[in-house]
PDB file of C-alpha atoms in Angstrom:
ATOM      1  CA  ALA A  49     -54.329  34.690 -10.126  1.00 81.00           C
ATOM      2  CA  GLN A  50     -56.362  37.655  -9.360  1.00 87.00           C
ATOM      3  CA  THR A  51     -60.006  38.316 -10.976  1.00 92.00           C
ATOM      4  CA  VAL A  52     -62.278  40.941 -11.328  1.00 96.00           C
ATOM      5  CA  THR A  53     -66.095  40.379 -12.528  1.00 95.00           C
ATOM      6  CA  GLN A  54     -69.008  42.351 -12.974  1.00 96.00           C
ATOM      7  CA  SER A  55     -72.041  40.707 -13.333  1.00 95.00           C
ATOM      8  CA  GLN A  56     -74.007  43.464 -15.037  1.00 96.00           C
ATOM      9  CA  PRO A  57     -73.413  44.331 -18.490  1.00 95.00           C
ATOM     10  CA  GLU A  58     -75.911  46.705 -18.718  1.00 96.00           C
ATOM     11  CA  MET A  59     -77.906  49.337 -16.069  1.00 97.00           C
ATOM     12  CA  SER A  60     -80.147  51.869 -16.335  1.00 97.00           C
ATOM     13  CA  VAL A  61     -81.330  54.607 -14.068  1.00 98.00           C
ATOM     14  CA  GLN A  62     -83.646  57.311 -13.937  1.00 98.00           C
ATOM     15  CA  GLU A  63     -81.934  61.008 -13.592  1.00 97.00           C
ATOM     16  CA  ALA A  64     -81.773  61.943 -10.222  1.00 97.00           C
ATOM     17  CA  GLU A  65     -82.047  58.194  -8.957  1.00 98.00           C
ATOM     18  CA  THR A  66     -79.806  55.996  -7.188  1.00 98.00           C
ATOM     19  CA  VAL A  67     -78.325  53.545  -8.764  1.00 98.00           C
ATOM     20  CA  THR A  68     -75.459  50.560  -7.559  1.00 98.00           C
ATOM     21  CA  LEU A  69     -72.946  48.639  -9.714  1.00 98.00           C
ATOM     22  CA  SER A  70     -71.794  45.180  -8.458  1.00 98.00           C
ATOM     23  CA  CYS A  71     -68.263  44.023  -8.396  1.00 98.00           C
ATOM     24  CA  THR A  72     -66.696  40.992  -7.047  1.00 98.00           C
ATOM     25  CA  TYR A  73     -62.944  39.913  -6.968  1.00 97.00           C
ATOM     26  CA  ASP A  74     -60.717  37.126  -6.440  1.00 96.00           C
ATOM     27  CA  THR A  75     -57.332  37.429  -4.695  1.00 94.00           C
ATOM     28  CA  SER A  76     -54.776  36.138  -2.341  1.00 92.00           C
ATOM     29  CA  GLU A  77     -53.417  39.507  -1.766  1.00 89.00           C
ATOM     30  CA  SER A  78     -54.185  40.990   1.978  1.00 87.00           C
ATOM     31  CA  ASP A  79     -53.007  44.466   0.301  1.00 89.00           C
ATOM     32  CA  TYR A  80     -54.323  45.747  -2.569  1.00 93.00           C
ATOM     33  CA  TYR A  81     -56.506  48.547  -4.174  1.00 94.00           C
ATOM     34  CA  LEU A  82     -59.645  48.502  -5.792  1.00 96.00           C
ATOM     35  CA  PHE A  83     -60.819  51.250  -8.110  1.00 96.00           C
ATOM     36  CA  TRP A  84     -64.020  52.161 -10.082  1.00 97.00           C
ATOM     37  CA  TYR A  85     -62.952  53.931 -13.567  1.00 96.00           C
ATOM     38  CA  LYS A  86     -65.408  55.641 -16.030  1.00 96.00           C
ATOM     39  CA  GLN A  87     -65.115  55.579 -19.475  1.00 93.00           C
ATOM     40  CA  PRO A  88     -67.354  57.778 -21.268  1.00 92.00           C
ATOM     41  CA  PRO A  89     -67.930  57.952 -24.891  1.00 88.00           C
ATOM     42  CA  SER A  90     -64.640  59.670 -25.671  1.00 86.00           C
ATOM     43  CA  ARG A  91     -63.065  56.622 -24.301  1.00 86.00           C
ATOM     44  CA  GLN A  92     -60.807  58.681 -22.053  1.00 87.00           C
ATOM     45  CA  MET A  93     -60.290  56.289 -18.836  1.00 90.00           C
ATOM     46  CA  ILE A  94     -61.124  58.673 -15.591  1.00 92.00           C
ATOM     47  CA  LEU A  95     -60.626  57.331 -12.061  1.00 93.00           C
ATOM     48  CA  VAL A  96     -63.888  57.808 -10.150  1.00 96.00           C
ATOM     49  CA  ILE A  97     -63.219  56.457  -6.897  1.00 96.00           C
ATOM     50  CA  ARG A  98     -60.166  54.567  -5.006  1.00 95.00           C
ATOM     51  CA  GLN A  99     -60.267  51.858  -1.917  1.00 96.00           C
ATOM     52  CA  GLU A 100     -57.576  50.744  -0.033  1.00 93.00           C
ATOM     53  CA  ALA A 101     -58.125  46.951   1.290  1.00 93.00           C
ATOM     54  CA  TYR A 102     -56.329  48.070   4.538  1.00 91.00           C
ATOM     55  CA  LYS A 103     -58.937  50.507   5.256  1.00 91.00           C
ATOM     56  CA  GLN A 104     -62.366  49.489   6.479  1.00 87.00           C
ATOM     57  CA  GLN A 105     -63.891  52.873   5.912  1.00 94.00           C
ATOM     58  CA  ASN A 106     -65.903  53.310   2.640  1.00 96.00           C
ATOM     59  CA  ALA A 107     -64.203  55.482   0.275  1.00 95.00           C
ATOM     60  CA  THR A 108     -66.620  58.637  -0.794  1.00 96.00           C
ATOM     61  CA  GLU A 109     -66.168  60.785  -3.664  1.00 94.00           C
ATOM     62  CA  ASN A 110     -69.232  63.319  -3.559  1.00 96.00           C
ATOM     63  CA  ARG A 111     -72.115  61.571  -5.475  1.00 97.00           C
ATOM     64  CA  PHE A 112     -69.971  58.208  -5.510  1.00 98.00           C
ATOM     65  CA  SER A 113     -69.748  55.858  -2.736  1.00 97.00           C
ATOM     66  CA  VAL A 114     -68.361  52.360  -2.196  1.00 98.00           C
ATOM     67  CA  ASN A 115     -69.669  49.175  -0.533  1.00 97.00           C
ATOM     68  CA  PHE A 116     -66.316  47.526   0.329  1.00 97.00           C
ATOM     69  CA  GLN A 117     -66.647  43.595   2.101  1.00 96.00           C
ATOM     70  CA  LYS A 118     -63.838  42.030   2.452  1.00 95.00           C
ATOM     71  CA  ALA A 119     -64.370  39.150   3.352  1.00 94.00           C
ATOM     72  CA  ALA A 120     -67.212  38.759   0.803  1.00 96.00           C
ATOM     73  CA  LYS A 121     -64.770  40.378  -1.903  1.00 96.00           C
ATOM     74  CA  SER A 122     -67.216  42.499  -2.924  1.00 97.00           C
ATOM     75  CA  PHE A 123     -66.806  46.137  -4.004  1.00 97.00           C
ATOM     76  CA  SER A 124     -69.816  47.824  -5.557  1.00 98.00           C
ATOM     77  CA  LEU A 125     -70.480  51.454  -6.664  1.00 98.00           C
ATOM     78  CA  LYS A 126     -73.317  53.425  -5.518  1.00 98.00           C
ATOM     79  CA  ILE A 127     -73.947  56.616  -7.668  1.00 98.00           C
ATOM     80  CA  SER A 128     -76.676  58.857  -5.817  1.00 98.00           C
ATOM     81  CA  ASP A 129     -78.452  61.459  -7.935  1.00 97.00           C
ATOM     82  CA  SER A 130     -77.656  60.508 -10.876  1.00 98.00           C
ATOM     83  CA  GLN A 131     -76.866  62.890 -13.847  1.00 97.00           C
ATOM     84  CA  LEU A 132     -76.908  62.635 -17.700  1.00 97.00           C
ATOM     85  CA  GLY A 133     -72.696  62.883 -17.515  1.00 96.00           C
ATOM     86  CA  ASP A 134     -72.585  59.797 -15.474  1.00 97.00           C
ATOM     87  CA  ALA A 135     -74.150  57.800 -18.633  1.00 97.00           C
ATOM     88  CA  ALA A 136     -70.852  55.485 -19.462  1.00 97.00           C
ATOM     89  CA  MET A 137     -69.089  52.212 -19.044  1.00 95.00           C
ATOM     90  CA  TYR A 138     -67.799  51.671 -15.620  1.00 97.00           C
ATOM     91  CA  PHE A 139     -65.056  49.497 -14.786  1.00 96.00           C
ATOM     92  CA  CYS A 140     -64.127  47.868 -11.619  1.00 97.00           C
ATOM     93  CA  ALA A 141     -60.398  47.141 -11.304  1.00 96.00           C
ATOM     94  CA  TYR A 142     -57.757  45.631  -8.814  1.00 95.00           C
ATOM     95  CA  ARG A 143     -54.062  46.380  -8.344  1.00 91.00           C
ATOM     96  CA  ARG A 144     -52.049  44.649  -5.760  1.00 88.00           C
ATOM     97  CA  ALA A 145     -50.560  46.916  -3.152  1.00 84.00           C
ATOM     98  CA  TYR A 146     -46.809  47.475  -2.971  1.00 72.00           C
ATOM     99  CA  SER A 147     -46.106  46.352  -6.599  1.00 63.00           C
ATOM    100  CA  GLY A 148     -43.798  48.269  -8.440  1.00 63.00           C
ATOM    101  CA  THR A 149     -45.630  47.306 -11.896  1.00 65.00           C
ATOM    102  CA  TYR A 150     -48.916  49.189 -10.981  1.00 76.00           C
ATOM    103  CA  LYS A 151     -50.678  46.500 -12.823  1.00 83.00           C
ATOM    104  CA  TYR A 152     -54.615  46.926 -13.105  1.00 90.00           C
ATOM    105  CA  ILE A 153     -56.996  44.059 -13.636  1.00 92.00           C
ATOM    106  CA  PHE A 154     -60.075  45.014 -14.707  1.00 94.00           C
ATOM    107  CA  GLY A 155     -63.802  43.900 -15.258  1.00 95.00           C
ATOM    108  CA  THR A 156     -65.413  43.549 -18.123  1.00 93.00           C
ATOM    109  CA  GLY A 157     -67.435  46.903 -17.434  1.00 95.00           C
ATOM    110  CA  THR A 158     -70.979  47.774 -17.240  1.00 97.00           C
ATOM    111  CA  ARG A 159     -72.493  50.199 -19.278  1.00 96.00           C
ATOM    112  CA  LEU A 160     -74.775  52.527 -17.373  1.00 98.00           C
ATOM    113  CA  LYS A 161     -77.380  54.719 -19.004  1.00 97.00           C
ATOM    114  CA  VAL A 162     -79.231  57.672 -17.669  1.00 97.00           C
ATOM    115  CA  LEU A 163     -82.921  58.180 -18.516  1.00 97.00           C
ATOM    116  CA  ALA A 164     -84.001  61.786 -18.532  1.00 94.00           C
TER     117      ALA A 164
ATOM    118  CA  GLY B 252     -54.248  66.654 -12.802  1.00 63.00           C
ATOM    119  CA  ALA B 253     -51.276  64.677 -14.786  1.00 69.00           C
ATOM    120  CA  VAL B 254     -51.852  64.943 -18.593  1.00 86.00           C
ATOM    121  CA  VAL B 255     -51.220  61.741 -20.837  1.00 92.00           C
ATOM    122  CA  SER B 256     -51.544  62.200 -24.663  1.00 92.00           C
ATOM    123  CA  GLN B 257     -51.482  59.450 -27.270  1.00 95.00           C
ATOM    124  CA  HIS B 258     -51.105  60.203 -31.214  1.00 95.00           C
ATOM    125  CA  PRO B 259     -53.050  59.829 -33.079  1.00 96.00           C
ATOM    126  CA  SER B 260     -56.462  59.110 -31.742  1.00 95.00           C
ATOM    127  CA  ARG B 261     -57.299  57.157 -34.923  1.00 96.00           C
ATOM    128  CA  VAL B 262     -55.567  55.445 -37.539  1.00 97.00           C
ATOM    129  CA  ILE B 263     -56.255  53.451 -40.707  1.00 97.00           C
ATOM    130  CA  CYS B 264     -53.559  51.424 -42.300  1.00 96.00           C
ATOM    131  CA  LYS B 265     -53.425  48.763 -44.965  1.00 97.00           C
ATOM    132  CA  SER B 266     -52.524  45.039 -44.185  1.00 97.00           C
ATOM    133  CA  GLY B 267     -49.147  44.218 -43.987  1.00 97.00           C
ATOM    134  CA  THR B 268     -47.752  48.033 -42.933  1.00 97.00           C
ATOM    135  CA  SER B 269     -46.722  49.051 -39.773  1.00 97.00           C
ATOM    136  CA  VAL B 270     -48.166  51.528 -37.644  1.00 98.00           C
ATOM    137  CA  LYS B 271     -46.498  53.776 -34.639  1.00 97.00           C
ATOM    138  CA  ILE B 272     -48.502  55.120 -31.816  1.00 97.00           C
ATOM    139  CA  GLU B 273     -46.974  57.456 -29.521  1.00 96.00           C
ATOM    140  CA  CYS B 274     -48.065  58.025 -25.721  1.00 95.00           C
ATOM    141  CA  ARG B 275     -46.530  61.585 -23.980  1.00 94.00           C
ATOM    142  CA  SER B 276     -46.608  62.224 -20.605  1.00 90.00           C
ATOM    143  CA  LEU B 277     -46.990  65.687 -20.668  1.00 89.00           C
ATOM    144  CA  ASP B 278     -46.429  67.506 -17.442  1.00 84.00           C
ATOM    145  CA  PHE B 279     -44.883  64.381 -15.397  1.00 84.00           C
ATOM    146  CA  GLN B 280     -41.888  62.102 -16.014  1.00 85.00           C
ATOM    147  CA  ALA B 281     -43.284  58.859 -16.365  1.00 84.00           C
ATOM    148  CA  THR B 282     -40.290  56.047 -15.690  1.00 80.00           C
ATOM    149  CA  THR B 283     -43.269  53.412 -16.085  1.00 86.00           C
ATOM    150  CA  MET B 284     -45.791  53.200 -18.772  1.00 91.00           C
ATOM    151  CA  PHE B 285     -48.428  50.787 -19.682  1.00 93.00           C
ATOM    152  CA  TRP B 286     -49.950  49.617 -22.671  1.00 96.00           C
ATOM    153  CA  TYR B 287     -53.622  48.065 -23.006  1.00 95.00           C
ATOM    154  CA  ARG B 288     -55.665  46.822 -25.556  1.00 96.00           C
ATOM    155  CA  GLN B 289     -59.550  47.141 -25.435  1.00 92.00           C
ATOM    156  CA  PHE B 290     -61.741  45.103 -27.916  1.00 85.00           C
ATOM    157  CA  PRO B 291     -65.069  46.279 -28.815  1.00 80.00           C
ATOM    158  CA  LYS B 292     -67.293  46.097 -25.744  1.00 77.00           C
ATOM    159  CA  GLN B 293     -64.867  44.290 -23.514  1.00 82.00           C
ATOM    160  CA  SER B 294     -62.212  45.171 -20.846  1.00 87.00           C
ATOM    161  CA  LEU B 295     -59.005  46.451 -20.808  1.00 91.00           C
ATOM    162  CA  MET B 296     -56.389  43.891 -21.244  1.00 92.00           C
ATOM    163  CA  LEU B 297     -52.453  44.723 -20.465  1.00 92.00           C
ATOM    164  CA  MET B 298     -50.246  43.964 -23.148  1.00 95.00           C
ATOM    165  CA  ALA B 299     -47.030  45.147 -21.951  1.00 94.00           C
ATOM    166  CA  THR B 300     -45.414  47.150 -19.420  1.00 91.00           C
ATOM    167  CA  SER B 301     -42.665  49.756 -20.398  1.00 89.00           C
ATOM    168  CA  ASN B 302     -39.941  51.067 -18.435  1.00 84.00           C
ATOM    169  CA  GLU B 303     -37.912  54.004 -19.703  1.00 82.00           C
ATOM    170  CA  GLY B 304     -34.558  52.689 -20.576  1.00 81.00           C
ATOM    171  CA  SER B 305     -34.891  49.195 -20.536  1.00 83.00           C
ATOM    172  CA  LYS B 306     -36.904  46.521 -22.433  1.00 87.00           C
ATOM    173  CA  ALA B 307     -40.541  46.081 -22.103  1.00 91.00           C
ATOM    174  CA  THR B 308     -42.234  43.309 -20.266  1.00 92.00           C
ATOM    175  CA  TYR B 309     -44.817  41.628 -22.120  1.00 95.00           C
ATOM    176  CA  GLU B 310     -47.780  39.780 -20.795  1.00 93.00           C
ATOM    177  CA  GLN B 311     -48.365  36.137 -21.616  1.00 93.00           C
ATOM    178  CA  GLY B 312     -50.021  35.721 -25.184  1.00 94.00           C
ATOM    179  CA  VAL B 313     -48.818  38.819 -26.449  1.00 95.00           C
ATOM    180  CA  GLU B 314     -46.515  38.585 -29.157  1.00 95.00           C
ATOM    181  CA  LYS B 315     -43.228  41.019 -28.515  1.00 93.00           C
ATOM    182  CA  ASP B 316     -41.963  40.647 -31.973  1.00 95.00           C
ATOM    183  CA  LYS B 317     -45.584  42.140 -32.888  1.00 96.00           C
ATOM    184  CA  PHE B 318     -45.986  44.688 -30.877  1.00 97.00           C
ATOM    185  CA  LEU B 319     -43.052  46.587 -30.204  1.00 96.00           C
ATOM    186  CA  ILE B 320     -42.596  48.924 -27.560  1.00 94.00           C
ATOM    187  CA  ASN B 321     -39.893  51.461 -27.170  1.00 91.00           C
ATOM    188  CA  HIS B 322     -39.680  53.914 -23.964  1.00 89.00           C
ATOM    189  CA  ALA B 323     -36.698  56.233 -24.955  1.00 82.00           C
ATOM    190  CA  SER B 324     -37.389  58.780 -22.615  1.00 89.00           C
ATOM    191  CA  LEU B 325     -39.406  59.867 -19.659  1.00 88.00           C
ATOM    192  CA  THR B 326     -42.212  61.411 -21.249  1.00 91.00           C
ATOM    193  CA  LEU B 327     -42.561  59.157 -24.388  1.00 93.00           C
ATOM    194  CA  SER B 328     -43.392  55.509 -25.393  1.00 93.00           C
ATOM    195  CA  THR B 329     -44.247  54.535 -28.457  1.00 95.00           C
ATOM    196  CA  LEU B 330     -46.229  51.146 -29.821  1.00 97.00           C
ATOM    197  CA  THR B 331     -45.664  49.875 -33.194  1.00 97.00           C
ATOM    198  CA  VAL B 332     -47.840  47.032 -34.546  1.00 97.00           C
ATOM    199  CA  THR B 333     -45.516  45.685 -37.393  1.00 97.00           C
ATOM    200  CA  SER B 334     -47.392  43.816 -40.223  1.00 97.00           C
ATOM    201  CA  ALA B 335     -50.577  44.706 -39.223  1.00 97.00           C
ATOM    202  CA  HIS B 336     -53.744  42.483 -40.168  1.00 96.00           C
ATOM    203  CA  PRO B 337     -57.409  42.965 -39.664  1.00 96.00           C
ATOM    204  CA  GLU B 338     -57.419  41.034 -36.416  1.00 95.00           C
ATOM    205  CA  ASP B 339     -54.948  43.633 -34.779  1.00 96.00           C
ATOM    206  CA  SER B 340     -57.669  46.318 -35.278  1.00 96.00           C
ATOM    207  CA  SER B 341     -58.494  47.314 -31.846  1.00 95.00           C
ATOM    208  CA  PHE B 342     -58.556  50.327 -29.396  1.00 95.00           C
ATOM    209  CA  TYR B 343     -55.319  50.680 -27.864  1.00 97.00           C
ATOM    210  CA  ILE B 344     -54.525  52.574 -24.309  1.00 96.00           C
ATOM    211  CA  CYS B 345     -51.548  53.448 -22.530  1.00 95.00           C
ATOM    212  CA  SER B 346     -51.161  54.837 -19.205  1.00 93.00           C
ATOM    213  CA  ALA B 347     -48.352  56.179 -17.118  1.00 90.00           C
ATOM    214  CA  ARG B 348     -47.459  56.462 -13.655  1.00 82.00           C
ATOM    215  CA  VAL B 349     -46.503  59.682 -11.892  1.00 73.00           C
ATOM    216  CA  VAL B 350     -43.660  58.235  -9.922  1.00 66.00           C
ATOM    217  CA  GLU B 351     -42.253  61.339  -8.282  1.00 62.00           C
ATOM    218  CA  VAL B 352     -45.440  61.318  -6.391  1.00 64.00           C
ATOM    219  CA  LEU B 353     -46.193  58.660  -3.869  1.00 63.00           C
ATOM    220  CA  ASN B 354     -49.397  56.494  -3.939  1.00 67.00           C
ATOM    221  CA  THR B 355     -50.621  57.884  -6.873  1.00 74.00           C
ATOM    222  CA  GLU B 356     -52.647  56.030  -9.373  1.00 82.00           C
ATOM    223  CA  ALA B 357     -51.801  55.753 -13.360  1.00 84.00           C
ATOM    224  CA  PHE B 358     -53.278  58.072 -15.547  1.00 89.00           C
ATOM    225  CA  PHE B 359     -54.805  57.134 -18.825  1.00 92.00           C
ATOM    226  CA  GLY B 360     -54.481  58.580 -22.687  1.00 93.00           C
ATOM    227  CA  GLN B 361     -57.400  58.964 -24.622  1.00 92.00           C
ATOM    228  CA  GLY B 362     -56.826  56.004 -26.558  1.00 94.00           C
ATOM    229  CA  THR B 363     -56.038  55.289 -30.114  1.00 96.00           C
ATOM    230  CA  ARG B 364     -58.203  53.495 -32.480  1.00 96.00           C
ATOM    231  CA  LEU B 365     -56.407  51.393 -35.075  1.00 97.00           C
ATOM    232  CA  THR B 366     -58.386  50.024 -38.043  1.00 97.00           C
ATOM    233  CA  VAL B 367     -56.504  47.718 -40.579  1.00 97.00           C
ATOM    234  CA  VAL B 368     -57.846  47.220 -43.999  1.00 97.00           C
TER     235      VAL B 368
END
């Protein structure tokens, strides 16, 4: 069975600084997708970034980038130039590729606080 | 982007009653919708996968008679919590996938907070 682990329940970062959130996962599949979702106080889940396992290049979306280490099964999120609006719960998630069910497996989340 | 709307956003019901939560895809057709439950300060746990026109597929440990799921149209899925008890109090989130567009992820609704008193 696939699992996703986030070992940091809470992180803090100063505004404009950089922070890295950690995630590890376990799977026997070779093709899959990894994600970081943001859940602000509104509770709306927002997709931040997606990484396809077959791609070696790390995904980036503006201030958000990932460090994908497939062999180590590690998938960290780096937030650069942190903004107050980045404060939220961040969930790492996994989905098998070629799966018609589109079943996501989420980690336990990391609460990010941004200090002014 | 695609919009998934849940209603109501908050509901309080008495123990023993049933409550229905709606999940609508507003600008796309969703042959598959998903229902998650999120306990306070915890992750999202998939409860069931809802396919239009067929029975839902429930995850292990989820009581299908307790959590009735109906997906009667391509834009609407409902979750009915039957004979609700305080332990059913939780945050319920639905998501839907845009099947017409390949390689896209599911979009999430804003969630429903259920409180059973």
